[in-house]
XYZ file of C-alpha atoms in Angstrom:
457
model
C -1.448 0.121 22.546
C -2.670 -2.465 24.854
C -1.557 -5.796 23.787
C -4.419 -8.744 22.985
C -4.225 -12.318 23.203
C -4.752 -14.096 19.730
C -8.154 -15.579 19.208
C -8.466 -19.439 20.186
C -9.737 -19.612 16.232
C -6.846 -18.163 14.671
C -4.150 -19.989 13.327
C -0.600 -19.718 14.717
C 1.564 -17.429 12.262
C 4.693 -19.296 13.046
C 7.896 -17.530 12.287
C 6.223 -15.111 10.101
C 6.311 -14.452 6.071
C 9.053 -16.476 4.175
C 9.255 -13.893 1.571
C 12.083 -11.119 2.623
C 10.103 -8.317 1.258
C 6.726 -9.314 2.831
C 8.715 -9.852 6.058
C 10.005 -6.352 5.888
C 6.662 -4.997 5.210
C 5.229 -7.056 8.069
C 7.812 -5.718 10.530
C 7.215 -2.127 9.437
C 3.533 -2.274 10.072
C 3.984 -3.676 13.337
C 5.937 -0.573 14.178
C 3.617 1.744 12.780
C 0.721 -0.375 14.649
C 1.686 1.536 17.993
C 0.131 4.668 16.836
C -2.577 2.983 14.728
C -5.443 2.101 17.247
C -7.536 -0.629 15.887
C -11.149 -0.979 16.851
C -10.940 -3.603 20.052
C -12.293 -7.212 19.292
C -12.944 -6.137 15.656
C -13.879 -9.535 14.549
C -16.579 -9.897 16.718
C -17.789 -6.153 16.811
C -18.720 -6.634 13.103
C -22.415 -7.513 12.997
C -23.497 -6.914 9.224
C -20.839 -7.632 6.596
C -21.516 -6.988 3.152
C -19.101 -8.511 0.404
C -19.252 -7.152 -3.109
C -18.290 -10.455 -5.020
C -17.150 -10.391 -8.725
C -14.047 -11.005 -10.830
C -11.314 -8.536 -11.584
C -12.486 -6.245 -14.091
C -16.142 -6.719 -12.939
C -16.708 -3.175 -11.853
C -16.321 -3.690 -8.267
C -14.336 -0.502 -7.826
C -16.971 1.977 -9.475
C -19.704 0.393 -7.410
C -17.664 0.749 -3.960
C -16.837 4.422 -4.641
C -20.648 4.720 -5.204
C -21.527 3.104 -1.766
C -18.780 5.403 -0.238
C -21.351 8.113 -0.439
C -23.423 6.543 2.026
C -22.386 7.795 5.715
C -23.976 4.832 7.434
C -21.967 2.296 5.506
C -18.340 1.538 6.633
C -15.417 0.749 4.274
C -11.702 -0.085 4.060
C -9.788 2.518 2.517
C -8.794 0.301 -0.479
C -8.786 -3.304 -1.482
C -8.018 -5.777 1.341
C -5.333 -7.516 -1.023
C -2.212 -6.156 0.723
C -3.435 -7.258 4.425
C -4.416 -10.704 2.920
C -1.057 -11.246 1.409
C 1.205 -10.127 4.343
C -1.347 -12.164 6.574
C -0.756 -15.310 4.129
C -4.286 -15.452 2.816
C -3.295 -15.248 -0.842
C -1.390 -17.450 -3.233
C 1.351 -18.495 -2.908
C 1.723 -17.530 0.699
C -1.360 -19.400 1.469
C 0.072 -22.999 1.306
C -2.682 -23.867 -1.360
C -2.447 -24.395 -5.039
C -4.746 -21.207 -5.838
C -6.483 -18.258 -4.279
C -9.038 -20.734 -2.812
C -8.913 -21.197 0.785
C -11.644 -23.115 2.944
C -11.227 -21.511 6.349
C -9.006 -19.642 8.862
C -5.339 -19.759 7.826
C -2.224 -17.500 8.178
C -1.882 -14.623 10.746
C -5.553 -14.020 11.719
C -4.477 -11.706 14.692
C -2.499 -9.408 12.186
C -5.476 -9.446 9.732
C -7.663 -8.386 12.563
C -5.348 -5.410 13.668
C -4.765 -4.002 10.474
C -8.246 -4.221 9.281
C -9.757 -2.775 12.358
C -7.440 0.008 12.043
C -8.452 0.840 8.736
C -12.207 0.626 8.792
C -13.883 3.900 8.526
C -15.275 6.613 5.739
C -13.737 9.031 3.685
C -13.618 12.418 4.966
C -15.661 14.651 2.810
C -14.584 18.300 4.109
C -11.306 19.797 4.413
C -11.812 21.330 7.536
C -12.786 17.900 9.097
C -9.319 16.323 8.083
C -7.236 14.744 10.664
C -3.689 15.480 9.304
C -1.869 13.406 11.718
C -4.185 10.328 11.105
C -3.677 11.156 7.200
C 0.219 10.982 7.662
C -0.141 7.574 9.292
C -2.320 6.321 6.461
C 0.104 7.508 3.916
C 3.026 6.062 5.544
C 1.063 2.616 5.685
C 0.159 2.574 1.986
C 3.598 3.573 1.057
C 5.004 0.527 3.240
C 2.674 -1.914 1.107
C 3.403 -0.168 -2.249
C 7.415 0.256 -1.944
C 8.453 -1.944 1.121
C 12.039 -1.273 0.472
C 11.845 2.648 1.101
C 13.452 3.649 4.512
C 10.626 5.931 5.137
C 9.732 7.106 8.684
C 6.592 8.658 10.117
C 8.644 11.746 10.724
C 9.724 11.797 7.129
C 5.976 11.845 5.737
C 4.972 14.417 8.390
C 7.652 16.644 7.065
C 6.693 16.078 3.494
C 2.950 16.511 4.604
C 3.766 19.934 6.011
C 5.468 21.155 2.886
C 2.358 19.827 0.709
C -0.068 21.568 2.852
C 1.993 24.766 2.979
C 1.665 24.662 -0.806
C -1.839 23.938 -0.755
C -2.534 26.629 1.661
C -0.710 29.251 -0.638
C -3.048 28.305 -3.363
C -5.913 28.111 -1.336
C -8.273 24.997 -0.773
C -11.291 26.925 -2.148
C -9.604 27.435 -5.508
C -11.658 24.600 -7.242
C -11.056 20.968 -7.801
C -10.306 18.323 -4.914
C -7.620 19.831 -2.696
C -7.100 16.730 -0.743
C -6.463 15.073 -3.751
C -3.995 17.657 -4.870
C -2.275 17.177 -1.360
C -2.041 13.396 -2.258
C -0.449 14.115 -5.670
C 1.813 16.569 -4.446
C 3.110 14.019 -2.034
C 3.535 11.226 -4.871
C 5.573 13.880 -6.588
C 7.927 14.389 -3.518
C 8.084 10.697 -3.025
C 9.099 9.976 -6.717
C 11.646 12.822 -6.621
C 13.318 11.528 -3.385
C 13.285 7.666 -4.543
C 14.042 6.603 -7.894
C 12.190 3.133 -7.509
C 8.858 5.213 -7.436
C 7.386 6.001 -10.803
C 3.809 7.621 -10.834
C 2.871 5.569 -13.696
C 2.098 2.811 -11.440
C -0.401 4.837 -9.320
C -4.108 5.043 -10.120
C -3.600 8.659 -11.538
C -4.963 10.053 -14.835
C -2.971 11.105 -17.876
C -3.561 14.758 -16.962
C -2.533 14.112 -13.517
C 0.470 12.451 -14.582
C 1.433 15.450 -16.770
C 1.221 17.679 -13.832
C 3.613 15.432 -11.820
C 6.745 14.672 -13.530
C 5.882 14.786 -17.113
C 9.278 13.553 -18.509
C 9.416 10.444 -16.263
C 9.508 7.604 -18.501
C 6.766 4.864 -18.369
C 8.235 1.712 -16.783
C 7.940 -2.047 -17.817
C 7.248 -4.858 -15.681
C 6.141 -5.148 -11.998
C 6.799 -2.238 -9.672
C 9.112 -4.512 -7.391
C 10.467 -8.102 -6.817
C 7.430 -8.740 -4.847
C 4.260 -7.224 -5.276
C 1.825 -6.737 -2.059
C -0.506 -4.072 -3.573
C -1.457 -4.374 -7.076
C -0.764 -1.494 -9.581
C -2.457 0.610 -10.092
C -1.497 1.850 -6.766
C -3.941 3.751 -4.407
C -3.283 7.254 -3.945
C -4.486 7.739 -0.192
C -7.396 9.941 0.622
C -8.444 11.841 3.957
C -10.088 9.012 6.383
C -12.126 8.952 9.350
C -11.289 5.697 11.406
C -14.552 3.989 12.899
C -15.171 3.280 16.673
C -16.235 -0.127 17.971
C -19.698 1.301 18.469
C -19.763 2.435 14.690
C -18.648 -0.963 13.616
C -21.154 -2.819 15.623
C -24.157 -0.548 14.711
C -23.333 -0.143 11.040
C -22.676 -2.304 7.879
C -19.198 -2.899 6.612
C -18.596 -3.221 3.141
C -15.560 -5.095 1.416
C -14.650 -5.536 -2.114
C -11.542 -7.231 -3.112
C -12.043 -9.670 -6.147
C -9.781 -12.694 -4.738
C -12.250 -12.683 -1.884
C -14.452 -14.715 -4.268
C -12.307 -17.633 -3.361
C -12.262 -16.689 0.590
C -15.950 -16.286 1.514
C -15.981 -19.428 3.863
C -12.923 -17.925 5.597
C -14.505 -14.623 5.819
C -17.559 -15.984 7.370
C -15.434 -17.739 10.152
C -13.310 -14.508 10.451
C -16.534 -12.543 11.195
C -18.289 -15.072 13.475
C -20.914 -12.666 14.807
C -21.800 -10.896 11.668
C -24.746 -11.623 9.074
C -22.986 -11.860 5.940
C -24.672 -10.553 2.750
C -23.343 -10.500 -0.817
C -23.616 -8.261 -3.630
C -23.063 -10.324 -6.851
C -22.049 -8.130 -9.434
C -22.166 -9.443 -12.993
C -20.870 -7.988 -16.281
C -21.590 -9.832 -19.817
C -18.763 -12.248 -20.698
C -17.585 -10.437 -23.691
C -16.970 -7.173 -21.759
C -15.597 -8.841 -18.978
C -13.088 -11.200 -20.861
C -11.959 -8.391 -22.910
C -11.350 -6.155 -19.879
C -9.275 -9.163 -18.492
C -7.318 -9.252 -21.554
C -6.577 -5.593 -21.626
C -5.614 -5.929 -17.782
C -2.744 -8.586 -18.821
C -1.499 -6.244 -21.529
C -1.513 -3.304 -19.503
C 1.600 -2.185 -17.544
C -0.616 -3.044 -14.192
C -1.830 -5.954 -12.238
C 1.036 -8.102 -11.810
C 0.536 -10.788 -9.111
C 3.361 -12.679 -8.232
C 6.182 -14.339 -9.888
C 5.696 -18.206 -10.626
C 8.265 -21.282 -11.030
C 6.469 -22.725 -14.071
C 7.776 -20.860 -17.116
C 4.851 -19.063 -18.849
C 4.152 -19.464 -22.686
C 0.925 -17.891 -22.946
C 0.379 -16.714 -26.301
C -0.663 -13.124 -26.690
C 1.064 -12.366 -23.526
C 4.307 -14.085 -23.173
C 7.196 -12.250 -25.812
C 10.590 -11.976 -26.094
C 10.662 -7.970 -25.440
C 8.622 -8.474 -22.340
C 11.010 -10.802 -20.155
C 8.580 -10.522 -17.249
C 6.058 -12.214 -19.144
C 7.870 -15.465 -18.709
C 7.377 -15.775 -15.082
C 4.911 -13.032 -13.817
C 1.356 -14.117 -13.445
C -1.203 -11.207 -13.457
C -4.710 -10.807 -11.428
C -6.040 -14.019 -9.534
C -4.665 -17.802 -9.385
C -7.869 -19.693 -10.044
C -7.992 -23.161 -9.250
C -6.256 -24.934 -12.216
C -4.262 -22.104 -13.212
C -1.061 -24.472 -13.665
C -2.956 -25.873 -16.573
C -3.147 -22.558 -18.342
C 0.563 -21.978 -18.494
C 0.802 -22.769 -22.202
C -2.659 -21.549 -23.232
C -3.727 -18.466 -25.232
C -4.433 -15.363 -23.393
C -8.061 -15.281 -24.182
C -8.106 -18.931 -22.726
C -6.487 -17.624 -19.479
C -8.858 -14.789 -19.165
C -12.193 -16.923 -19.620
C -10.957 -19.320 -17.396
C -10.249 -16.500 -14.664
C -13.689 -15.085 -15.204
C -15.352 -18.447 -15.233
C -13.634 -19.575 -12.012
C -14.692 -16.404 -9.975
C -18.360 -16.648 -10.923
C -18.288 -20.432 -10.082
C -16.729 -19.880 -6.748
C -19.402 -17.383 -6.031
C -22.390 -19.780 -7.193
C -20.866 -22.641 -5.133
C -20.471 -20.441 -1.770
C -24.297 -19.353 -2.375
C -25.226 -22.925 -3.033
C -23.457 -24.111 0.248
C -25.086 -21.196 2.284
C -28.482 -20.946 1.466
C -29.100 -18.531 4.412
C -27.002 -15.836 2.616
C -28.981 -12.748 1.249
C -27.864 -11.872 -2.132
C -28.446 -9.138 -4.635
C -27.388 -9.570 -8.137
C -26.579 -6.271 -9.937
C -25.399 -5.716 -13.520
C -22.287 -3.671 -14.311
C -24.342 -2.719 -17.486
C -27.067 -0.881 -15.370
C -24.580 0.922 -13.489
C -22.950 2.312 -16.844
C -26.166 2.482 -18.507
C -28.848 5.031 -19.126
C -30.013 7.517 -16.512
C -33.064 5.500 -15.766
C -31.025 2.352 -15.722
C -28.845 3.744 -13.188
C -31.401 5.144 -10.838
C -33.297 1.718 -11.013
C -30.156 0.006 -9.909
C -29.207 2.200 -7.279
C -33.101 2.273 -5.817
C -32.713 -1.655 -5.643
C -29.208 -1.163 -4.131
C -30.465 1.090 -1.363
C -33.509 -0.660 -0.879
C -31.371 -3.865 -0.243
C -28.879 -2.243 2.126
C -31.363 -0.337 3.886
C -29.975 2.924 3.327
C -31.231 6.357 2.188
C -31.184 6.581 -1.635
C -30.624 10.032 -1.385
C -26.820 9.376 -1.103
C -26.731 7.754 -4.548
C -28.996 10.178 -6.486
C -26.549 12.615 -7.866
C -24.243 9.861 -9.149
C -27.193 8.263 -10.605
C -28.049 11.279 -12.709
C -24.330 12.555 -13.582
C -22.931 8.835 -13.898
C -20.041 7.380 -12.152
C -16.485 8.484 -12.320
C -14.329 5.400 -13.388
C -11.131 4.243 -11.006
C -8.724 1.509 -11.948
C -9.932 2.067 -15.524
C -7.637 1.222 -18.308
C -10.213 2.775 -20.911
C -13.378 4.658 -20.240
C -16.257 2.325 -19.482
C -18.885 2.298 -21.900
C -21.254 -0.377 -23.481
C -20.196 -2.628 -26.164
C -16.517 -1.314 -25.873
C -15.688 -4.863 -26.133
C -16.791 -5.400 -29.641
C -13.714 -3.891 -30.936
C -12.074 -7.623 -29.314
C -14.694 -9.536 -30.801
C -12.691 -11.644 -33.591
C -9.829 -12.603 -30.819
C -12.353 -13.391 -28.380
C -14.928 -15.418 -30.403
C -13.551 -18.905 -29.814
C -13.709 -18.671 -25.901
C -17.035 -16.775 -26.042
C -18.533 -19.458 -27.956
C -17.234 -21.999 -25.481
C -19.361 -24.313 -23.369
C -17.899 -22.879 -20.241
C -18.599 -19.205 -20.862
C -22.036 -19.704 -22.532
C -23.098 -21.928 -19.693
C -21.964 -19.454 -17.082
C -23.696 -16.446 -18.941
C -26.820 -18.216 -18.968
C -26.707 -18.959 -15.148
C -26.269 -14.964 -14.789
C -29.161 -14.288 -17.098
C -27.207 -13.161 -20.191
C -28.960 -14.295 -23.507
C -27.124 -17.193 -25.741
C -26.940 -14.623 -28.502
C -23.830 -12.814 -27.730
C -24.835 -9.941 -30.186
C -27.631 -9.096 -27.599
C -24.793 -8.821 -24.847
C -24.377 -5.035 -23.893
C-alpha cells in the first residue's frame, strides 16, 4: 500500500494509545492495513455526508438498516465507535471530560485510513461475495471485539474455508440467509477455540444462540478489561468496498450515537462535504425506558471510571462491575450523576444528546435537516410509507428501495425486546419523576411531542 503523508489539519497522534489493549488493537490493525486498501484521499473525496443523529436507543440501527437497501447510498459496516475509540475521539481517550469534542483531535490519519477502507455497501447475492475481502473484514471485526486473541489472517481464512465447505454441503439455496449462516458458523468456531469468546455478547437472536453453543453460560459484566466495540457485537456481513469515484459521487451515511457530540469535528474531518442531518426522535417515555433497559442488560458497557458509582437501581453488591463501569455515552456533566438514580442518569443522557443536536444545528444554519420519528418507522403501514416517502425524497433516492420494508415492517437489530408502540408504559411508574421533570418536558416540546405524556405513543 502506498504510504501517505498526514493531512496538515490532522493532529499528531503522538506516541499512540495509552491503554495497552487499545495499543495492541491499533498495532494489529496497522498490520492488517497492508491488505486493506483505503479510498485514496477519503476525507476530501466525500462530497455528501448524511449524519443520522440520535441518542442511543433511539432507533438509529433500524433506520440505517432500511437505508442500506438503497444501492446509491454508502455506509460503514457497523458503527464508527471502534475506530473513534482507537483514534482517540471518545471519552476517556479524547482528553476531554465527556464525549464532546469541538474539532479535529487524536489520530486523524488513522481515522481516515480505517473509514476509507470500510466505506461501501452490503453484498446482496451469494455469487457476488468476495470471500478474500470477507476474511479481512472478519479479522478486523474480531480484532476490535477481542483484541487479545492471537488471530492471524491465515487462521481466519482457514476457518472460513471450513465454514464455506459446510455451507456448500448444505447448499446456499436451502433457504434463509446463507451468508448469515457462514457468519454464525465462524462465531461458533471462534468461541470453540477461545474460551474468552462468548456468543451471548454478539448481536444474535435467542434462536441463533440455541443453534450455536446452547450450553454456554450467560456471562456477566463487560466482555473485556477494555471495551473497543460495544456489545451487542456485530456479526460481519459480506461487503463491497467503495471506489474513490463511488465516494465522490454518492451520499455517505454514518450513524453512531456518540457522534451527536462530534458533529463539528465531523464537519472539519470532511472539509469538502455537504453535511446533512437526519434527526431521529423518539418520545421520552420510550427512549428513556430503553436506556434503562440497556443499563440493566448484559450489553452496552462503555468504559471503567475512576469515580466509584453508586447509581440506585444499577449499582448492586451482586454486580461488582456496577461500581466502576459506565454504560452507553458520557454526556457533559456525567460526573455529577455517579450517585443519582438510574432513571436520572438515563434522562440526563437522553436530554444531553438531543441538546447537542439542537445546539449544533443552531450554530450551523446552513445544515439541511430532516426530522423523523421512530414511532412512524415502526407504526402502521401508512405511517411507515409516509416516513419512507419523506426520507427518499429528502435523500434524493428511489423510494422503491424502501417500499418492501415499508409494507412488512422493519427487522429489529440491537434490540433488547421487540419494538412496539407504548412498550414503555410498563415502566411508567418508575420513570414518572424524570418524565415530569422540566428538562425532559421542555425537550419533548422542542421535538414536537405533546405535554401530556398519556398521548405519547
